PDB file of C-alpha atoms in Angstrom:
ATOM      1  CA  MET A   1       4.617  11.306  33.294  1.00 62.00           C
ATOM      2  CA  THR A   2       6.364   8.068  34.225  1.00 76.00           C
ATOM      3  CA  LEU A   3       8.130   5.924  31.668  1.00 81.00           C
ATOM      4  CA  GLU A   4       5.701   3.066  32.382  1.00 82.00           C
ATOM      5  CA  ARG A   5       2.682   5.273  31.659  1.00 83.00           C
ATOM      6  CA  LEU A   6       4.221   6.529  28.418  1.00 84.00           C
ATOM      7  CA  THR A   7       4.948   2.936  27.375  1.00 87.00           C
ATOM      8  CA  GLY A   8       1.345   2.044  28.166  1.00 86.00           C
ATOM      9  CA  LEU A   9       0.025   4.916  26.068  1.00 88.00           C
ATOM     10  CA  ILE A  10       2.156   3.817  23.103  1.00 88.00           C
ATOM     11  CA  ALA A  11       0.903   0.226  23.417  1.00 89.00           C
ATOM     12  CA  PHE A  12      -2.719   1.352  23.852  1.00 89.00           C
ATOM     13  CA  ALA A  13      -2.563   3.686  20.841  1.00 89.00           C
ATOM     14  CA  ARG A  14      -1.245   0.889  18.636  1.00 88.00           C
ATOM     15  CA  VAL A  15      -3.943  -1.532  19.845  1.00 89.00           C
ATOM     16  CA  ALA A  16      -6.649   1.080  19.223  1.00 87.00           C
ATOM     17  CA  SER A  17      -5.432   1.909  15.702  1.00 84.00           C
ATOM     18  CA  LEU A  18      -4.693  -1.677  14.571  1.00 86.00           C
ATOM     19  CA  GLY A  19      -7.560  -3.461  16.345  1.00 85.00           C
ATOM     20  CA  SER A  20      -5.704  -6.267  18.103  1.00 87.00           C
ATOM     21  CA  PHE A  21      -2.907  -7.013  20.550  1.00 89.00           C
ATOM     22  CA  THR A  22      -1.258  -9.260  17.960  1.00 89.00           C
ATOM     23  CA  ALA A  23      -1.066  -6.527  15.316  1.00 88.00           C
ATOM     24  CA  ALA A  24       0.106  -3.996  17.895  1.00 87.00           C
ATOM     25  CA  GLY A  25       2.818  -6.372  19.091  1.00 88.00           C
ATOM     26  CA  ARG A  26       3.992  -6.876  15.523  1.00 88.00           C
ATOM     27  CA  ALA A  27       4.156  -3.112  14.956  1.00 84.00           C
ATOM     28  CA  LEU A  28       6.063  -2.564  18.198  1.00 86.00           C
ATOM     29  CA  SER A  29       8.272  -5.670  17.833  1.00 88.00           C
ATOM     30  CA  ILE A  30       7.119  -7.113  21.168  1.00 91.00           C
ATOM     31  CA  SER A  31       4.855 -10.020  22.107  1.00 91.00           C
ATOM     32  CA  PRO A  32       1.046  -9.627  22.221  1.00 89.00           C
ATOM     33  CA  SER A  33       1.074 -10.567  25.920  1.00 91.00           C
ATOM     34  CA  ALA A  34       3.550  -7.756  26.644  1.00 91.00           C
ATOM     35  CA  VAL A  35       1.242  -5.316  24.871  1.00 90.00           C
ATOM     36  CA  SER A  36      -1.760  -6.589  26.845  1.00 90.00           C
ATOM     37  CA  LYS A  37       0.050  -6.283  30.170  1.00 92.00           C
ATOM     38  CA  SER A  38       1.223  -2.761  29.357  1.00 91.00           C
ATOM     39  CA  VAL A  39      -2.345  -1.680  28.530  1.00 91.00           C
ATOM     40  CA  GLN A  40      -3.674  -3.333  31.689  1.00 91.00           C
ATOM     41  CA  ARG A  41      -1.119  -1.461  33.823  1.00 91.00           C
ATOM     42  CA  LEU A  42      -2.153   1.784  32.132  1.00 90.00           C
ATOM     43  CA  GLU A  43      -5.831   1.091  32.916  1.00 90.00           C
ATOM     44  CA  GLN A  44      -4.938   0.372  36.547  1.00 91.00           C
ATOM     45  CA  THR A  45      -2.886   3.574  36.800  1.00 90.00           C
ATOM     46  CA  LEU A  46      -5.649   5.704  35.278  1.00 90.00           C
ATOM     47  CA  GLY A  47      -8.403   3.913  37.152  1.00 90.00           C
ATOM     48  CA  ILE A  48     -10.588   3.506  34.032  1.00 91.00           C
ATOM     49  CA  SER A  49     -11.343   0.854  31.449  1.00 91.00           C
ATOM     50  CA  LEU A  50     -10.010   1.758  28.014  1.00 91.00           C
ATOM     51  CA  LEU A  51     -11.007  -1.325  26.011  1.00 90.00           C
ATOM     52  CA  SER A  52     -14.041  -3.598  25.938  1.00 87.00           C
ATOM     53  CA  ARG A  53     -12.694  -7.092  25.331  1.00 82.00           C
ATOM     54  CA  THR A  54     -14.611 -10.038  23.877  1.00 77.00           C
ATOM     55  CA  THR A  55     -13.378 -13.308  22.441  1.00 71.00           C
ATOM     56  CA  ARG A  56     -13.810 -11.879  18.931  1.00 74.00           C
ATOM     57  CA  SER A  57     -13.083  -8.177  19.080  1.00 76.00           C
ATOM     58  CA  LEU A  58     -11.713  -5.174  20.916  1.00 83.00           C
ATOM     59  CA  THR A  59     -13.663  -1.911  21.081  1.00 89.00           C
ATOM     60  CA  LEU A  60     -12.852   1.400  22.742  1.00 91.00           C
ATOM     61  CA  THR A  61     -14.871   2.491  25.734  1.00 91.00           C
ATOM     62  CA  PRO A  62     -16.063   6.138  25.734  1.00 91.00           C
ATOM     63  CA  GLU A  63     -13.175   6.953  28.080  1.00 91.00           C
ATOM     64  CA  GLY A  64     -10.847   4.967  25.821  1.00 89.00           C
ATOM     65  CA  ARG A  65     -11.813   7.023  22.771  1.00 90.00           C
ATOM     66  CA  ASP A  66     -10.950  10.238  24.607  1.00 91.00           C
ATOM     67  CA  VAL A  67      -7.611   8.869  25.839  1.00 90.00           C
ATOM     68  CA  TYR A  68      -6.837   7.536  22.356  1.00 89.00           C
ATOM     69  CA  GLU A  69      -7.330  10.942  20.705  1.00 88.00           C
ATOM     70  CA  ARG A  70      -5.132  12.636  23.302  1.00 87.00           C
ATOM     71  CA  ALA A  71      -2.507   9.882  23.092  1.00 85.00           C
ATOM     72  CA  LEU A  72      -2.307  10.281  19.314  1.00 84.00           C
ATOM     73  CA  ARG A  73      -1.625  14.012  19.664  1.00 82.00           C
ATOM     74  CA  LEU A  74       1.055  13.332  22.244  1.00 81.00           C
ATOM     75  CA  LEU A  75       2.752  10.627  20.193  1.00 78.00           C
ATOM     76  CA  ARG A  76       2.663  12.691  16.994  1.00 77.00           C
ATOM     77  CA  GLU A  77       4.355  15.570  18.775  1.00 76.00           C
ATOM     78  CA  ALA A  78       6.970  13.184  20.168  1.00 74.00           C
ATOM     79  CA  ASP A  79       7.487  11.771  16.667  1.00 73.00           C
ATOM     80  CA  GLU A  80       7.952  15.278  15.250  1.00 70.00           C
ATOM     81  CA  ILE A  81      10.692  15.887  17.829  1.00 70.00           C
ATOM     82  CA  GLY A  82      12.466  12.792  16.514  1.00 68.00           C
ATOM     83  CA  GLN A  83      12.004  13.966  12.939  1.00 65.00           C
ATOM     84  CA  LEU A  84      13.500  17.371  13.779  1.00 64.00           C
ATOM     85  CA  ALA A  85      16.495  15.699  15.376  1.00 62.00           C
ATOM     86  CA  MET A  86      16.950  13.504  12.294  1.00 58.00           C
ATOM     87  CA  THR A  87      16.714  16.516  10.008  1.00 57.00           C
ATOM     88  CA  ALA A  88      19.402  18.250  11.997  1.00 53.00           C
ATOM     89  CA  ARG A  89      21.787  15.412  11.132  1.00 58.00           C
ATOM     90  CA  SER A  90      21.050  16.025   7.421  1.00 70.00           C
ATOM     91  CA  GLU A  91      22.542  12.720   6.249  1.00 81.00           C
ATOM     92  CA  PRO A  92      19.775  10.170   5.444  1.00 87.00           C
ATOM     93  CA  SER A  93      19.759   7.598   8.224  1.00 87.00           C
ATOM     94  CA  GLY A  94      17.506   5.591  10.497  1.00 89.00           C
ATOM     95  CA  THR A  95      14.537   3.393   9.619  1.00 92.00           C
ATOM     96  CA  LEU A  96      12.443   4.279   6.562  1.00 93.00           C
ATOM     97  CA  ARG A  97       8.985   2.684   6.683  1.00 94.00           C
ATOM     98  CA  ILE A  98       7.432   2.283   3.228  1.00 93.00           C
ATOM     99  CA  ALA A  99       3.934   0.963   2.512  1.00 92.00           C
ATOM    100  CA  ALA A 100       2.726  -0.186  -0.897  1.00 90.00           C
ATOM    101  CA  SER A 101       0.307  -2.550  -2.567  1.00 85.00           C
ATOM    102  CA  LEU A 102       1.661  -5.995  -3.422  1.00 85.00           C
ATOM    103  CA  PRO A 103       2.180  -5.456  -7.176  1.00 86.00           C
ATOM    104  CA  ILE A 104       3.900  -2.079  -6.789  1.00 88.00           C
ATOM    105  CA  GLY A 105       5.994  -3.344  -3.910  1.00 90.00           C
ATOM    106  CA  ILE A 106       7.080  -6.536  -5.651  1.00 89.00           C
ATOM    107  CA  HIS A 107       7.699  -5.200  -9.146  1.00 87.00           C
ATOM    108  CA  MET A 108       8.720  -1.572  -8.669  1.00 88.00           C
ATOM    109  CA  ILE A 109       9.934  -0.837  -5.139  1.00 92.00           C
ATOM    110  CA  ALA A 110      11.659  -4.033  -3.968  1.00 93.00           C
ATOM    111  CA  PRO A 111      13.969  -4.227  -7.032  1.00 90.00           C
ATOM    112  CA  ALA A 112      15.016  -0.608  -6.415  1.00 91.00           C
ATOM    113  CA  LEU A 113      15.922  -1.053  -2.748  1.00 94.00           C
ATOM    114  CA  PRO A 114      19.418  -2.606  -3.076  1.00 95.00           C
ATOM    115  CA  GLU A 115      20.669   0.326  -5.169  1.00 94.00           C
ATOM    116  CA  PHE A 116      19.024   2.819  -2.804  1.00 95.00           C
ATOM    117  CA  ARG A 117      20.783   1.132   0.125  1.00 95.00           C
ATOM    118  CA  ARG A 118      24.112   1.309  -1.706  1.00 94.00           C
ATOM    119  CA  LEU A 119      23.594   5.047  -2.068  1.00 93.00           C
ATOM    120  CA  TYR A 120      22.390   5.498   1.534  1.00 94.00           C
ATOM    121  CA  PRO A 121      23.831   2.675   3.651  1.00 94.00           C
ATOM    122  CA  ASN A 122      22.747   4.325   6.916  1.00 93.00           C
ATOM    123  CA  VAL A 123      19.064   3.945   6.009  1.00 94.00           C
ATOM    124  CA  MET A 124      17.327   0.700   7.026  1.00 95.00           C
ATOM    125  CA  VAL A 125      14.250   0.084   4.849  1.00 94.00           C
ATOM    126  CA  ASP A 126      11.125  -1.526   6.321  1.00 94.00           C
ATOM    127  CA  LEU A 127       8.853  -2.345   3.342  1.00 94.00           C
ATOM    128  CA  ARG A 128       5.277  -3.328   4.217  1.00 91.00           C
ATOM    129  CA  LEU A 129       3.085  -4.761   1.456  1.00 88.00           C
ATOM    130  CA  SER A 130      -0.683  -5.112   1.568  1.00 80.00           C
ATOM    131  CA  ASP A 131      -3.606  -4.602  -0.774  1.00 71.00           C
ATOM    132  CA  HIS A 132      -5.633  -3.177   2.123  1.00 70.00           C
ATOM    133  CA  PHE A 133      -5.757   0.566   2.729  1.00 69.00           C
ATOM    134  CA  VAL A 134      -3.183   1.698   5.282  1.00 71.00           C
ATOM    135  CA  ASP A 135      -3.607   4.797   7.449  1.00 76.00           C
ATOM    136  CA  ILE A 136      -0.008   5.920   7.246  1.00 80.00           C
ATOM    137  CA  VAL A 137      -0.366   8.643   9.886  1.00 78.00           C
ATOM    138  CA  GLU A 138      -1.703   6.314  12.571  1.00 76.00           C
ATOM    139  CA  GLU A 139       0.643   3.442  11.687  1.00 81.00           C
ATOM    140  CA  GLY A 140       3.812   5.539  11.559  1.00 83.00           C
ATOM    141  CA  ILE A 141       4.531   5.012   7.849  1.00 88.00           C
ATOM    142  CA  ASP A 142       7.016   7.432   6.278  1.00 91.00           C
ATOM    143  CA  ILE A 143       6.053   6.984   2.604  1.00 92.00           C
ATOM    144  CA  ALA A 144       3.271   5.103   0.834  1.00 90.00           C
ATOM    145  CA  VAL A 145       3.072   4.436  -2.902  1.00 90.00           C
ATOM    146  CA  ARG A 146      -0.476   4.076  -4.146  1.00 83.00           C
ATOM    147  CA  ILE A 147      -2.450   3.524  -7.343  1.00 79.00           C
ATOM    148  CA  GLY A 148      -5.688   5.467  -7.632  1.00 67.00           C
ATOM    149  CA  GLU A 149      -7.202   8.736  -6.549  1.00 62.00           C
ATOM    150  CA  LEU A 150      -6.127  10.252  -3.236  1.00 62.00           C
ATOM    151  CA  ALA A 151      -8.736  10.780  -0.525  1.00 61.00           C
ATOM    152  CA  ASP A 152      -6.609  11.795   2.476  1.00 59.00           C
ATOM    153  CA  SER A 153      -6.078  15.565   2.553  1.00 62.00           C
ATOM    154  CA  ARG A 154      -3.678  15.259   5.488  1.00 70.00           C
ATOM    155  CA  LEU A 155      -0.960  13.913   3.204  1.00 80.00           C
ATOM    156  CA  LEU A 156       1.612  15.508   0.929  1.00 84.00           C
ATOM    157  CA  SER A 157       1.902  13.858  -2.470  1.00 82.00           C
ATOM    158  CA  CYS A 158       3.649  13.735  -5.830  1.00 83.00           C
ATOM    159  CA  ARG A 159       2.843  11.896  -9.042  1.00 83.00           C
ATOM    160  CA  LEU A 160       5.463   9.307  -9.930  1.00 82.00           C
ATOM    161  CA  GLY A 161       4.400   8.307 -13.399  1.00 75.00           C
ATOM    162  CA  PRO A 162       1.814   6.617 -15.589  1.00 76.00           C
ATOM    163  CA  HIS A 163       1.062   2.941 -15.863  1.00 81.00           C
ATOM    164  CA  ARG A 164      -0.447   1.169 -18.838  1.00 87.00           C
ATOM    165  CA  LEU A 165      -3.325  -1.297 -18.507  1.00 91.00           C
ATOM    166  CA  CYS A 166      -3.375  -3.962 -21.203  1.00 94.00           C
ATOM    167  CA  CYS A 167      -4.829  -7.427 -21.786  1.00 96.00           C
ATOM    168  CA  PHE A 168      -2.563 -10.490 -21.790  1.00 98.00           C
ATOM    169  CA  ALA A 169      -2.877 -14.202 -22.493  1.00 97.00           C
ATOM    170  CA  SER A 170      -0.566 -17.175 -22.902  1.00 97.00           C
ATOM    171  CA  PRO A 171       0.632 -18.131 -26.417  1.00 97.00           C
ATOM    172  CA  ALA A 172      -0.912 -21.596 -25.970  1.00 97.00           C
ATOM    173  CA  TYR A 173      -4.350 -20.167 -25.134  1.00 97.00           C
ATOM    174  CA  LEU A 174      -4.288 -17.800 -28.112  1.00 97.00           C
ATOM    175  CA  ALA A 175      -3.176 -20.602 -30.440  1.00 96.00           C
ATOM    176  CA  ALA A 176      -6.130 -22.702 -29.323  1.00 96.00           C
ATOM    177  CA  ARG A 177      -8.814 -20.005 -29.124  1.00 95.00           C
ATOM    178  CA  GLY A 178      -7.667 -17.259 -31.480  1.00 95.00           C
ATOM    179  CA  VAL A 179      -6.643 -13.646 -30.906  1.00 96.00           C
ATOM    180  CA  PRO A 180      -9.422 -11.082 -30.280  1.00 95.00           C
ATOM    181  CA  SER A 181      -9.250  -7.972 -32.446  1.00 94.00           C
ATOM    182  CA  HIS A 182     -11.793  -5.835 -30.555  1.00 94.00           C
ATOM    183  CA  PRO A 183     -12.960  -5.644 -26.910  1.00 94.00           C
ATOM    184  CA  ASP A 184     -16.354  -6.967 -28.032  1.00 92.00           C
ATOM    185  CA  ASP A 185     -14.612 -10.228 -28.976  1.00 93.00           C
ATOM    186  CA  LEU A 186     -13.925 -10.957 -25.290  1.00 94.00           C
ATOM    187  CA  ALA A 187     -17.472 -12.310 -25.013  1.00 91.00           C
ATOM    188  CA  GLY A 188     -16.279 -15.410 -26.866  1.00 91.00           C
ATOM    189  CA  HIS A 189     -13.202 -15.991 -24.676  1.00 95.00           C
ATOM    190  CA  GLU A 190     -12.307 -17.341 -21.261  1.00 96.00           C
ATOM    191  CA  THR A 191     -11.287 -14.494 -18.942  1.00 96.00           C
ATOM    192  CA  THR A 192      -9.741 -14.183 -15.489  1.00 96.00           C
ATOM    193  CA  ASN A 193     -10.511 -11.115 -13.411  1.00 96.00           C
ATOM    194  CA  LEU A 194      -9.223  -9.453 -10.245  1.00 94.00           C
ATOM    195  CA  ARG A 195     -11.262  -8.720  -7.125  1.00 92.00           C
ATOM    196  CA  TYR A 196      -9.973  -5.856  -4.967  1.00 86.00           C
ATOM    197  CA  GLN A 197      -9.177  -7.038  -1.444  1.00 81.00           C
ATOM    198  CA  SER A 198      -9.946  -3.597  -0.022  1.00 75.00           C
ATOM    199  CA  SER A 199     -13.469  -3.225  -1.441  1.00 80.00           C
ATOM    200  CA  GLY A 200     -14.495  -6.640  -2.736  1.00 86.00           C
ATOM    201  CA  GLN A 201     -15.310  -5.065  -6.107  1.00 90.00           C
ATOM    202  CA  LEU A 202     -14.326  -6.630  -9.417  1.00 93.00           C
ATOM    203  CA  LEU A 203     -11.822  -4.787 -11.596  1.00 92.00           C
ATOM    204  CA  ARG A 204     -13.482  -2.880 -14.410  1.00 93.00           C
ATOM    205  CA  TRP A 205     -11.514  -3.295 -17.636  1.00 94.00           C
ATOM    206  CA  PRO A 206     -10.873   0.053 -19.372  1.00 93.00           C
ATOM    207  CA  PHE A 207     -10.409   0.336 -23.126  1.00 94.00           C
ATOM    208  CA  ARG A 208      -9.611   3.351 -25.290  1.00 92.00           C
ATOM    209  CA  LEU A 209     -12.033   3.603 -28.214  1.00 91.00           C
ATOM    210  CA  GLY A 210     -11.107   6.654 -30.246  1.00 86.00           C
ATOM    211  CA  ASP A 211     -11.537   9.712 -28.024  1.00 86.00           C
ATOM    212  CA  ARG A 212     -13.541   7.939 -25.336  1.00 90.00           C
ATOM    213  CA  GLU A 213     -12.874   5.342 -22.673  1.00 90.00           C
ATOM    214  CA  LEU A 214     -15.114   2.293 -22.192  1.00 91.00           C
ATOM    215  CA  GLU A 215     -15.197   0.085 -19.081  1.00 92.00           C
ATOM    216  CA  ILE A 216     -16.502  -3.474 -19.007  1.00 92.00           C
ATOM    217  CA  VAL A 217     -16.636  -6.310 -16.480  1.00 93.00           C
ATOM    218  CA  PRO A 218     -16.448  -9.530 -18.501  1.00 92.00           C
ATOM    219  CA  PRO A 219     -18.134 -12.668 -17.143  1.00 90.00           C
ATOM    220  CA  SER A 220     -15.068 -14.485 -15.844  1.00 94.00           C
ATOM    221  CA  GLY A 221     -14.739 -18.148 -15.015  1.00 94.00           C
ATOM    222  CA  ILE A 222     -11.867 -17.416 -12.608  1.00 96.00           C
ATOM    223  CA  ILE A 223     -11.668 -14.536 -10.123  1.00 96.00           C
ATOM    224  CA  VAL A 224      -8.615 -13.945  -7.895  1.00 95.00           C
ATOM    225  CA  ASP A 225      -7.767 -11.268  -5.337  1.00 89.00           C
ATOM    226  CA  ALA A 226      -4.043 -10.783  -5.969  1.00 88.00           C
ATOM    227  CA  SER A 227      -2.243  -9.581  -9.089  1.00 89.00           C
ATOM    228  CA  GLU A 228       0.398 -12.304  -8.836  1.00 90.00           C
ATOM    229  CA  ALA A 229      -2.328 -14.956  -8.822  1.00 94.00           C
ATOM    230  CA  LEU A 230      -3.910 -13.332 -11.879  1.00 96.00           C
ATOM    231  CA  ILE A 231      -0.641 -13.482 -13.819  1.00 96.00           C
ATOM    232  CA  ALA A 232       0.030 -17.081 -12.741  1.00 96.00           C
ATOM    233  CA  THR A 233      -3.451 -18.074 -13.928  1.00 97.00           C
ATOM    234  CA  LEU A 234      -2.935 -16.444 -17.326  1.00 97.00           C
ATOM    235  CA  VAL A 235       0.486 -18.073 -17.781  1.00 97.00           C
ATOM    236  CA  ALA A 236      -1.142 -21.448 -17.076  1.00 97.00           C
ATOM    237  CA  GLY A 237      -3.671 -20.893 -19.859  1.00 96.00           C
ATOM    238  CA  GLY A 238      -6.525 -19.329 -17.892  1.00 95.00           C
ATOM    239  CA  GLY A 239      -7.688 -17.178 -20.776  1.00 96.00           C
ATOM    240  CA  ILE A 240      -7.356 -13.414 -21.136  1.00 97.00           C
ATOM    241  CA  GLY A 241      -6.842 -10.998 -18.262  1.00 96.00           C
ATOM    242  CA  ILE A 242      -5.990  -7.348 -17.792  1.00 96.00           C
ATOM    243  CA  SER A 243      -2.975  -6.117 -15.849  1.00 94.00           C
ATOM    244  CA  ALA A 244      -0.642  -3.194 -15.414  1.00 90.00           C
ATOM    245  CA  HIS A 245       2.165  -3.580 -17.939  1.00 90.00           C
ATOM    246  CA  PHE A 246       4.876  -3.305 -15.270  1.00 88.00           C
ATOM    247  CA  ILE A 247       3.521  -6.506 -13.676  1.00 91.00           C
ATOM    248  CA  ALA A 248       3.270  -8.514 -16.883  1.00 93.00           C
ATOM    249  CA  ALA A 249       6.470  -7.229 -18.548  1.00 90.00           C
ATOM    250  CA  PRO A 250       8.842  -9.932 -17.193  1.00 91.00           C
ATOM    251  CA  TYR A 251       6.472 -12.672 -18.382  1.00 95.00           C
ATOM    252  CA  VAL A 252       6.156 -11.041 -21.793  1.00 95.00           C
ATOM    253  CA  GLY A 253       9.942 -10.857 -21.992  1.00 94.00           C
ATOM    254  CA  ARG A 254      10.190 -14.603 -21.313  1.00 96.00           C
ATOM    255  CA  GLY A 255       7.509 -15.421 -23.888  1.00 96.00           C
ATOM    256  CA  GLU A 256       5.046 -16.693 -21.261  1.00 97.00           C
ATOM    257  CA  LEU A 257       2.454 -13.971 -21.997  1.00 97.00           C
ATOM    258  CA  VAL A 258       1.481 -12.022 -25.084  1.00 97.00           C
ATOM    259  CA  PRO A 259      -0.176  -8.553 -25.122  1.00 96.00           C
ATOM    260  CA  VAL A 260      -3.716  -8.619 -26.505  1.00 96.00           C
ATOM    261  CA  LEU A 261      -5.878  -5.709 -27.729  1.00 95.00           C
ATOM    262  CA  SER A 262      -2.875  -3.377 -27.393  1.00 94.00           C
ATOM    263  CA  ASP A 263      -4.478  -0.794 -29.680  1.00 94.00           C
ATOM    264  CA  TYR A 264      -7.171  -0.291 -27.041  1.00 94.00           C
ATOM    265  CA  ALA A 265      -4.871  -0.190 -23.975  1.00 93.00           C
ATOM    266  CA  VAL A 266      -5.344   2.661 -21.501  1.00 90.00           C
ATOM    267  CA  GLU A 267      -2.587   4.718 -19.893  1.00 85.00           C
ATOM    268  CA  GLN A 268      -3.426   6.011 -16.418  1.00 75.00           C
ATOM    269  CA  HIS A 269      -1.543   8.660 -14.414  1.00 64.00           C
ATOM    270  CA  LYS A 270      -2.348   7.400 -10.958  1.00 76.00           C
ATOM    271  CA  ILE A 271       0.834   6.088  -9.307  1.00 85.00           C
ATOM    272  CA  THR A 272       1.446   8.496  -6.453  1.00 86.00           C
ATOM    273  CA  ALA A 273       3.790   8.757  -3.472  1.00 89.00           C
ATOM    274  CA  VAL A 274       2.252  10.183  -0.292  1.00 88.00           C
ATOM    275  CA  TRP A 275       3.793  11.108   3.037  1.00 88.00           C
ATOM    276  CA  PRO A 276       2.727  12.908   6.232  1.00 86.00           C
ATOM    277  CA  GLU A 277       3.434  16.593   6.795  1.00 82.00           C
ATOM    278  CA  SER A 278       5.589  15.588   9.772  1.00 80.00           C
ATOM    279  CA  ARG A 279       8.002  13.792   7.388  1.00 82.00           C
ATOM    280  CA  ARG A 280       8.446  16.759   5.046  1.00 79.00           C
ATOM    281  CA  ALA A 281      12.017  17.524   6.169  1.00 79.00           C
ATOM    282  CA  ASN A 282      13.119  13.949   6.930  1.00 86.00           C
ATOM    283  CA  PRO A 283      16.365  13.375   4.937  1.00 89.00           C
ATOM    284  CA  ALA A 284      15.644   9.682   4.312  1.00 91.00           C
ATOM    285  CA  VAL A 285      12.144  10.488   3.027  1.00 91.00           C
ATOM    286  CA  ARG A 286      13.464  13.223   0.748  1.00 90.00           C
ATOM    287  CA  ALA A 287      16.211  10.952  -0.556  1.00 92.00           C
ATOM    288  CA  PHE A 288      13.829   8.083  -1.301  1.00 94.00           C
ATOM    289  CA  LEU A 289      11.291  10.371  -2.999  1.00 92.00           C
ATOM    290  CA  ALA A 290      14.016  11.755  -5.261  1.00 91.00           C
ATOM    291  CA  TYR A 291      15.226   8.223  -5.985  1.00 92.00           C
ATOM    292  CA  LEU A 292      11.674   7.038  -6.818  1.00 89.00           C
ATOM    293  CA  GLN A 293      11.061   9.963  -9.153  1.00 86.00           C
ATOM    294  CA  ALA A 294      14.352   9.302 -10.977  1.00 85.00           C
ATOM    295  CA  SER A 295      13.529   5.596 -11.234  1.00 82.00           C
ATOM    296  CA  PHE A 296      10.172   6.325 -12.844  1.00 77.00           C
ATOM    297  CA  ARG A 297      11.689   8.822 -15.282  1.00 72.00           C
ATOM    298  CA  ASN A 298      14.355   6.316 -16.326  1.00 64.00           C
ATOM    299  CA  GLY A 299      12.063   3.281 -16.295  1.00 57.00           C
TER     300      GLY A 299
END
């Protein structure tokens, strides 16, 4: 196999998994036009069309689907060779690609990275934040930190710790409208809710009532699709909202938000780190997992 054909397969596999030349170029740190030309040269070399191109979308041809599956196997095996070589060096080094949702990335992972880098200066961290689901195997991610139940059986995982869901509001709003004493009282309050970017569904608010858990979706006058926007709305007096405590804690500490209905708050054990089998022995992955687990224990 020539170097040009291998380069074309890498570019094609990224385009097929990410759905555009622009996204593939970003992942490969090259321009979209360079990706397009590399794929075109591969098609010319193979003598087949791999992609059906329209002004709005890219789709795989039947031949392209077959080449894509074979290219993925080839690239995964090549990646495993690199992982074995890295393991042989034992000292954590190289690029560590971490994926996380925006709130976890901003409030839990990003603040921990400077200390991790001081401990392991030969590791360069590439943190990628998005509230959309990321296929970490196809996109070459080393570790992802997720909230919720796991659905991908291809991944190794470990629980990192619980997070507490509680209602919050600004002191000014509560002074004007009163403090609810029971979840039923929310019917008489302004509320702001979160819409999941990945599914479009509204967040269901869980409350602990004795030995059972109740979920409600209050009629909200404001709906946002990012946790940071939710917090900003509440600080500005947008009523009552529900959030993970680790997101709201800095605002509570500054007196900008106040916990509400704390007696009914729910603790969930759903923050999990996941990583591909091929990264099991990677020293940087092992070091960061150990660091994350220690951070959660101490936090």
